[in-house]
PDB file of C-alpha atoms and ligand atoms in Angstrom:
ATOM      1  CA  MET U   1       0.112  -0.422   0.017  1.00  0.00           C
ATOM      2  CA  ALA U   2       1.669   3.982  -0.345  1.00  0.00           C
ATOM      3  CA  LEU U   3       1.806   6.558   1.736  1.00  0.00           C
ATOM      4  CA  GLU U   4      -0.946   8.897   0.913  1.00  0.00           C
ATOM      5  CA  ARG U   5      -2.350  12.314   1.948  1.00  0.00           C
ATOM      6  CA  THR U   6      -5.992  12.734   2.351  1.00  0.00           C
ATOM      7  CA  LEU U   7      -8.148  15.854   3.364  1.00  0.00           C
ATOM      8  CA  SER U   8     -10.380  15.952   6.253  1.00  0.00           C
ATOM      9  CA  ILE U   9     -13.097  18.495   7.889  1.00  0.00           C
ATOM     10  CA  ILE U  10     -14.558  18.393  10.962  1.00  0.00           C
ATOM     11  CA  LYS U  11     -17.835  20.305  10.223  1.00  0.00           C
ATOM     12  CA  PRO U  12     -19.308  22.364  11.735  1.00  0.00           C
ATOM     13  CA  ASP U  13     -21.550  19.471  13.654  1.00  0.00           C
ATOM     14  CA  ALA U  14     -18.756  18.350  15.536  1.00  0.00           C
ATOM     15  CA  VAL U  15     -17.222  21.262  15.897  1.00  0.00           C
ATOM     16  CA  ALA U  16     -20.377  22.735  18.593  1.00  0.00           C
ATOM     17  CA  LYS U  17     -20.283  20.293  19.957  1.00  0.00           C
ATOM     18  CA  ASN U  18     -16.959  19.730  20.890  1.00  0.00           C
ATOM     19  CA  VAL U  19     -15.794  16.530  19.590  1.00  0.00           C
ATOM     20  CA  ILE U  20     -12.465  18.003  17.443  1.00  0.00           C
ATOM     21  CA  GLY U  21      -9.982  16.153  20.307  1.00  0.00           C
ATOM     22  CA  GLN U  22     -11.589  12.914  20.484  1.00  0.00           C
ATOM     23  CA  ILE U  23     -12.411  12.588  16.658  1.00  0.00           C
ATOM     24  CA  LEU U  24      -8.680  13.134  15.875  1.00  0.00           C
ATOM     25  CA  SER U  25      -7.625  11.113  18.253  1.00  0.00           C
ATOM     26  CA  ARG U  26      -9.261   8.235  16.096  1.00  0.00           C
ATOM     27  CA  PHE U  27      -7.414   9.260  13.855  1.00  0.00           C
ATOM     28  CA  GLU U  28      -3.992   9.432  15.391  1.00  0.00           C
ATOM     29  CA  GLY U  29      -5.000   5.794  17.286  1.00  0.00           C
ATOM     30  CA  ALA U  30      -5.540   3.744  13.465  1.00  0.00           C
ATOM     31  CA  GLY U  31      -1.590   5.248  12.899  1.00  0.00           C
ATOM     32  CA  LEU U  32      -2.550   8.303  10.697  1.00  0.00           C
ATOM     33  CA  LYS U  33      -0.385  11.297  10.735  1.00  0.00           C
ATOM     34  CA  ILE U  34      -1.224  14.880  11.133  1.00  0.00           C
ATOM     35  CA  VAL U  35       1.398  16.604   8.342  1.00  0.00           C
ATOM     36  CA  ALA U  36      -1.056  20.022   8.427  1.00  0.00           C
ATOM     37  CA  ALA U  37      -3.958  21.728  10.036  1.00  0.00           C
ATOM     38  CA  LYS U  38      -6.687  25.051  10.630  1.00  0.00           C
ATOM     39  CA  LEU U  39      -9.690  25.678  12.206  1.00  0.00           C
ATOM     40  CA  VAL U  40     -11.256  27.924   9.906  1.00  0.00           C
ATOM     41  CA  GLN U  41     -14.679  29.679   9.129  1.00  0.00           C
ATOM     42  CA  LEU U  42     -16.001  29.341   5.465  1.00  0.00           C
ATOM     43  CA  SER U  43     -17.053  31.725   3.188  1.00  0.00           C
ATOM     44  CA  ARG U  44     -19.527  30.740   1.291  1.00  0.00           C
ATOM     45  CA  ALA U  45     -18.157  31.118  -1.818  1.00  0.00           C
ATOM     46  CA  ASP U  46     -15.916  29.005  -0.079  1.00  0.00           C
ATOM     47  CA  ALA U  47     -17.725  25.905   0.259  1.00  0.00           C
ATOM     48  CA  GLU U  48     -19.268  26.308  -3.343  1.00  0.00           C
ATOM     49  CA  ALA U  49     -16.296  26.042  -4.798  1.00  0.00           C
ATOM     50  CA  PHE U  50     -15.221  23.161  -2.267  1.00  0.00           C
ATOM     51  CA  TYR U  51     -18.796  21.206  -2.937  1.00  0.00           C
ATOM     52  CA  ALA U  52     -18.544  22.427  -6.817  1.00  0.00           C
ATOM     53  CA  VAL U  53     -18.732  19.005  -7.396  1.00  0.00           C
ATOM     54  CA  HIS U  54     -22.336  19.235  -6.063  1.00  0.00           C
ATOM     55  CA  LYS U  55     -23.613  22.039  -7.570  1.00  0.00           C
ATOM     56  CA  ALA U  56     -26.038  20.020  -9.399  1.00  0.00           C
ATOM     57  CA  ARG U  57     -27.681  17.923  -6.074  1.00  0.00           C
ATOM     58  CA  PRO U  58     -30.749  18.567  -4.486  1.00  0.00           C
ATOM     59  CA  PHE U  59     -28.755  19.260  -1.205  1.00  0.00           C
ATOM     60  CA  PHE U  60     -26.689  21.607  -2.526  1.00  0.00           C
ATOM     61  CA  ASN U  61     -28.425  24.544  -1.315  1.00  0.00           C
ATOM     62  CA  ASP U  62     -28.472  22.902   2.922  1.00  0.00           C
ATOM     63  CA  LEU U  63     -25.047  21.309   2.090  1.00  0.00           C
ATOM     64  CA  VAL U  64     -23.359  24.888   1.448  1.00  0.00           C
ATOM     65  CA  ASN U  65     -25.233  26.615   3.964  1.00  0.00           C
ATOM     66  CA  PHE U  66     -24.333  23.920   6.913  1.00  0.00           C
ATOM     67  CA  MET U  67     -20.427  23.707   5.892  1.00  0.00           C
ATOM     68  CA  ILE U  68     -20.650  27.533   6.344  1.00  0.00           C
ATOM     69  CA  SER U  69     -22.836  27.482   9.336  1.00  0.00           C
ATOM     70  CA  GLY U  70     -20.502  27.313  12.340  1.00  0.00           C
ATOM     71  CA  PRO U  71     -16.323  26.826  12.315  1.00  0.00           C
ATOM     72  CA  VAL U  72     -14.546  23.879  11.127  1.00  0.00           C
ATOM     73  CA  MET U  73     -11.360  22.300  11.188  1.00  0.00           C
ATOM     74  CA  ILE U  74      -9.087  21.017   8.500  1.00  0.00           C
ATOM     75  CA  GLN U  75      -6.419  18.490   9.002  1.00  0.00           C
ATOM     76  CA  VAL U  76      -3.902  17.035   5.983  1.00  0.00           C
ATOM     77  CA  LEU U  77      -3.373  13.459   6.409  1.00  0.00           C
ATOM     78  CA  GLU U  78      -1.223  11.644   6.549  1.00  0.00           C
ATOM     79  CA  GLY U  79      -0.472   6.865   5.955  1.00  0.00           C
ATOM     80  CA  GLU U  80      -0.172   4.375   4.474  1.00  0.00           C
ATOM     81  CA  GLY U  81      -3.314   4.076   2.474  1.00  0.00           C
ATOM     82  CA  ALA U  82      -4.965   7.070   4.727  1.00  0.00           C
ATOM     83  CA  ILE U  83      -7.476   8.093   1.556  1.00  0.00           C
ATOM     84  CA  ALA U  84      -9.445   4.727   2.203  1.00  0.00           C
ATOM     85  CA  LYS U  85      -8.182   3.915   6.429  1.00  0.00           C
ATOM     86  CA  ASN U  86     -10.091   7.773   6.524  1.00  0.00           C
ATOM     87  CA  ARG U  87     -13.697   6.035   5.170  1.00  0.00           C
ATOM     88  CA  GLU U  88     -13.213   3.675   6.357  1.00  0.00           C
ATOM     89  CA  LEU U  89     -13.100   5.517  10.277  1.00  0.00           C
ATOM     90  CA  MET U  90     -15.599   8.177   9.248  1.00  0.00           C
ATOM     91  CA  GLY U  91     -18.282   5.059   8.308  1.00  0.00           C
ATOM     92  CA  ALA U  92     -21.142   6.337   6.113  1.00  0.00           C
ATOM     93  CA  THR U  93     -22.580   9.371   4.789  1.00  0.00           C
ATOM     94  CA  ASP U  94     -25.848   8.340   6.231  1.00  0.00           C
ATOM     95  CA  PRO U  95     -24.982   8.128  10.601  1.00  0.00           C
ATOM     96  CA  LYS U  96     -28.308   5.462  10.419  1.00  0.00           C
ATOM     97  CA  LYS U  97     -25.601   3.089   7.852  1.00  0.00           C
ATOM     98  CA  ALA U  98     -22.773   3.750   9.435  1.00  0.00           C
ATOM     99  CA  GLU U  99     -21.130   0.982  10.962  1.00  0.00           C
ATOM    100  CA  LYS U 100     -21.125   0.782  15.231  1.00  0.00           C
ATOM    101  CA  GLY U 101     -17.669   2.297  16.148  1.00  0.00           C
ATOM    102  CA  THR U 102     -17.389   4.368  13.338  1.00  0.00           C
ATOM    103  CA  ILE U 103     -17.189   8.612  13.332  1.00  0.00           C
ATOM    104  CA  ARG U 104     -20.088   8.946  12.353  1.00  0.00           C
ATOM    105  CA  ALA U 105     -22.679   6.311  13.743  1.00  0.00           C
ATOM    106  CA  ASP U 106     -20.519   8.163  17.209  1.00  0.00           C
ATOM    107  CA  PHE U 107     -21.088  11.473  16.149  1.00  0.00           C
ATOM    108  CA  ALA U 108     -23.392  12.774  13.801  1.00  0.00           C
ATOM    109  CA  ASP U 109     -26.794  13.273  13.509  1.00  0.00           C
ATOM    110  CA  SER U 110     -28.216  13.453  10.416  1.00  0.00           C
ATOM    111  CA  ILE U 111     -27.496  12.485   6.639  1.00  0.00           C
ATOM    112  CA  ASP U 112     -27.076  16.670   7.165  1.00  0.00           C
ATOM    113  CA  ALA U 113     -24.843  16.921  10.186  1.00  0.00           C
ATOM    114  CA  ASN U 114     -23.109  14.335   9.574  1.00  0.00           C
ATOM    115  CA  ALA U 115     -20.053  15.340  11.154  1.00  0.00           C
ATOM    116  CA  VAL U 116     -16.639  15.294   9.157  1.00  0.00           C
ATOM    117  CA  HIS U 117     -16.126  14.863   5.429  1.00  0.00           C
ATOM    118  CA  GLY U 118     -12.960  13.015   3.847  1.00  0.00           C
ATOM    119  CA  SER U 119     -12.011  12.764   0.492  1.00  0.00           C
ATOM    120  CA  ASP U 120     -13.072   9.883  -1.621  1.00  0.00           C
ATOM    121  CA  ALA U 121     -10.326   8.740  -3.669  1.00  0.00           C
ATOM    122  CA  PRO U 122      -6.483  10.230  -5.010  1.00  0.00           C
ATOM    123  CA  GLU U 123      -7.825  12.320  -7.259  1.00  0.00           C
ATOM    124  CA  THR U 124      -9.926  14.624  -5.235  1.00  0.00           C
ATOM    125  CA  ALA U 125      -7.222  13.937  -2.640  1.00  0.00           C
ATOM    126  CA  ALA U 126      -4.818  16.273  -4.769  1.00  0.00           C
ATOM    127  CA  VAL U 127      -7.090  19.184  -5.798  1.00  0.00           C
ATOM    128  CA  GLU U 128      -9.003  19.458  -2.129  1.00  0.00           C
ATOM    129  CA  VAL U 129      -5.462  19.007  -0.344  1.00  0.00           C
ATOM    130  CA  ALA U 130      -4.395  22.077  -2.377  1.00  0.00           C
ATOM    131  CA  PHE U 131      -7.969  23.430  -1.969  1.00  0.00           C
ATOM    132  CA  PHE U 132      -6.987  24.232   1.420  1.00  0.00           C
ATOM    133  CA  PHE U 133      -3.062  23.713   1.823  1.00  0.00           C
ATOM    134  CA  PRO U 134      -1.705  25.954  -1.902  1.00  0.00           C
ATOM    135  CA  GLY U 135       1.762  24.115  -2.058  1.00  0.00           C
ATOM    136  CA  MET U 136       1.177  20.805  -0.066  1.00  0.00           C
ATOM    137  CA  ASN U 137       1.982  18.183  -2.049  1.00  0.00           C
ATOM    138  CA  VAL U 138      -0.613  14.880  -1.806  1.00  0.00           C
ATOM    139  CA  TYR U 139       2.797  12.596  -2.536  1.00  0.00           C
ATOM    140  CA  ALA U 140       4.185  12.331   0.524  1.00  0.00           C
ATOM    141  CA  ARG U 141       7.998  12.326   1.093  1.00  0.00           C
TER     142      ARG U 141
HETATM  143  P1  RTP Z 201     -18.581  13.953   2.385  1.00  0.00           P
HETATM  144  O1  RTP Z 201     -17.871  14.298   0.799  1.00  0.00           O
HETATM  145  O2  RTP Z 201     -19.040  14.959   3.381  1.00  0.00           O
HETATM  146  O3  RTP Z 201     -17.170  13.851   2.788  1.00  0.00           O
HETATM  147  O4  RTP Z 201     -19.131  12.645   2.711  1.00  0.00           O
HETATM  148  P2  RTP Z 201     -19.791  11.800   1.080  1.00  0.00           P
HETATM  149  O5  RTP Z 201     -18.157  11.430   0.854  1.00  0.00           O
HETATM  150  O6  RTP Z 201     -19.842  10.282   2.448  1.00  0.00           O
HETATM  151  O7  RTP Z 201     -20.762  12.256   0.529  1.00  0.00           O
HETATM  152  P3  RTP Z 201     -20.811  12.918  -0.942  1.00  0.00           P
HETATM  153  O8  RTP Z 201     -21.628  11.780  -1.583  1.00  0.00           O
HETATM  154  O9  RTP Z 201     -19.961  13.418  -1.347  1.00  0.00           O
HETATM  155  O10 RTP Z 201     -22.400  13.875  -0.267  1.00  0.00           O
HETATM  156  C1  RTP Z 201     -21.277  15.216   0.345  1.00  0.00           C
HETATM  157  C2  RTP Z 201     -21.945  15.583   1.763  1.00  0.00           C
HETATM  158  O11 RTP Z 201     -23.339  15.941   0.736  1.00  0.00           O
HETATM  159  C3  RTP Z 201     -24.460  15.969   1.580  1.00  0.00           C
HETATM  160  N1  RTP Z 201     -25.902  14.924   1.420  1.00  0.00           N
HETATM  161  N2  RTP Z 201     -26.517  15.142   1.558  1.00  0.00           N
HETATM  162  N3  RTP Z 201     -29.766  14.407   1.781  1.00  0.00           N
HETATM  163  C4  RTP Z 201     -28.985  13.989   0.623  1.00  0.00           C
HETATM  164  O12 RTP Z 201     -29.516  12.915   0.250  1.00  0.00           O
HETATM  165  C5  RTP Z 201     -27.058  14.115   1.082  1.00  0.00           C
HETATM  166  N4  RTP Z 201     -26.108  12.802   0.424  1.00  0.00           N
HETATM  167  C6  RTP Z 201     -25.666  13.789   1.008  1.00  0.00           C
HETATM  168  C7  RTP Z 201     -23.824  14.837   3.010  1.00  0.00           C
HETATM  169  O13 RTP Z 201     -24.145  15.824   3.753  1.00  0.00           O
HETATM  170  C8  RTP Z 201     -22.730  14.372   2.448  1.00  0.00           C
HETATM  171  O14 RTP Z 201     -21.291  14.469   3.186  1.00  0.00           O
HETATM  172 MG1   MG Z 202     -17.871  13.308  -0.931  1.00  0.00          MG
END
């Protein structure tokens, strides 16, 4: 398996619940290293650009409004198979369908307020890491 980097966001619901530390601990506990991080309030333009791939979807406006409803914690995770490993730790998009012990099963309330975002493939990881950390390479060295 390759050493990878992936973009992770702790969404406004989880930040508001005061569980940033618990979620970061899960990444660290699974052997993922936090190699960049920032706590920010996204602008509407930021959120629309970041989720541009979902622009035509019926949930786009709700998604953007939710992502700007409060601060988010954004980090780059590095490790062997980091992209898939992070998705595994996150659990299914809908917390009701997420496996027990996953971040979404334990901290998310709904498909909209679902605690975390994670890049879903090497191509999206490259775009998403560069979006929030300009100049940062996804290929760990
Ligand atoms: P994310 O991008 O946030 O990591 O989540 P994901 O890959 O598991 O899900 P994705 O299909 O990329 O959707 C992005 C976010 O949009 C919201 N969503 N709502 N109401 C709905 O049917 C619906 N589907 C997706 C979720 O908040 C999801 O995380
Ligand atoms: Mg996604």
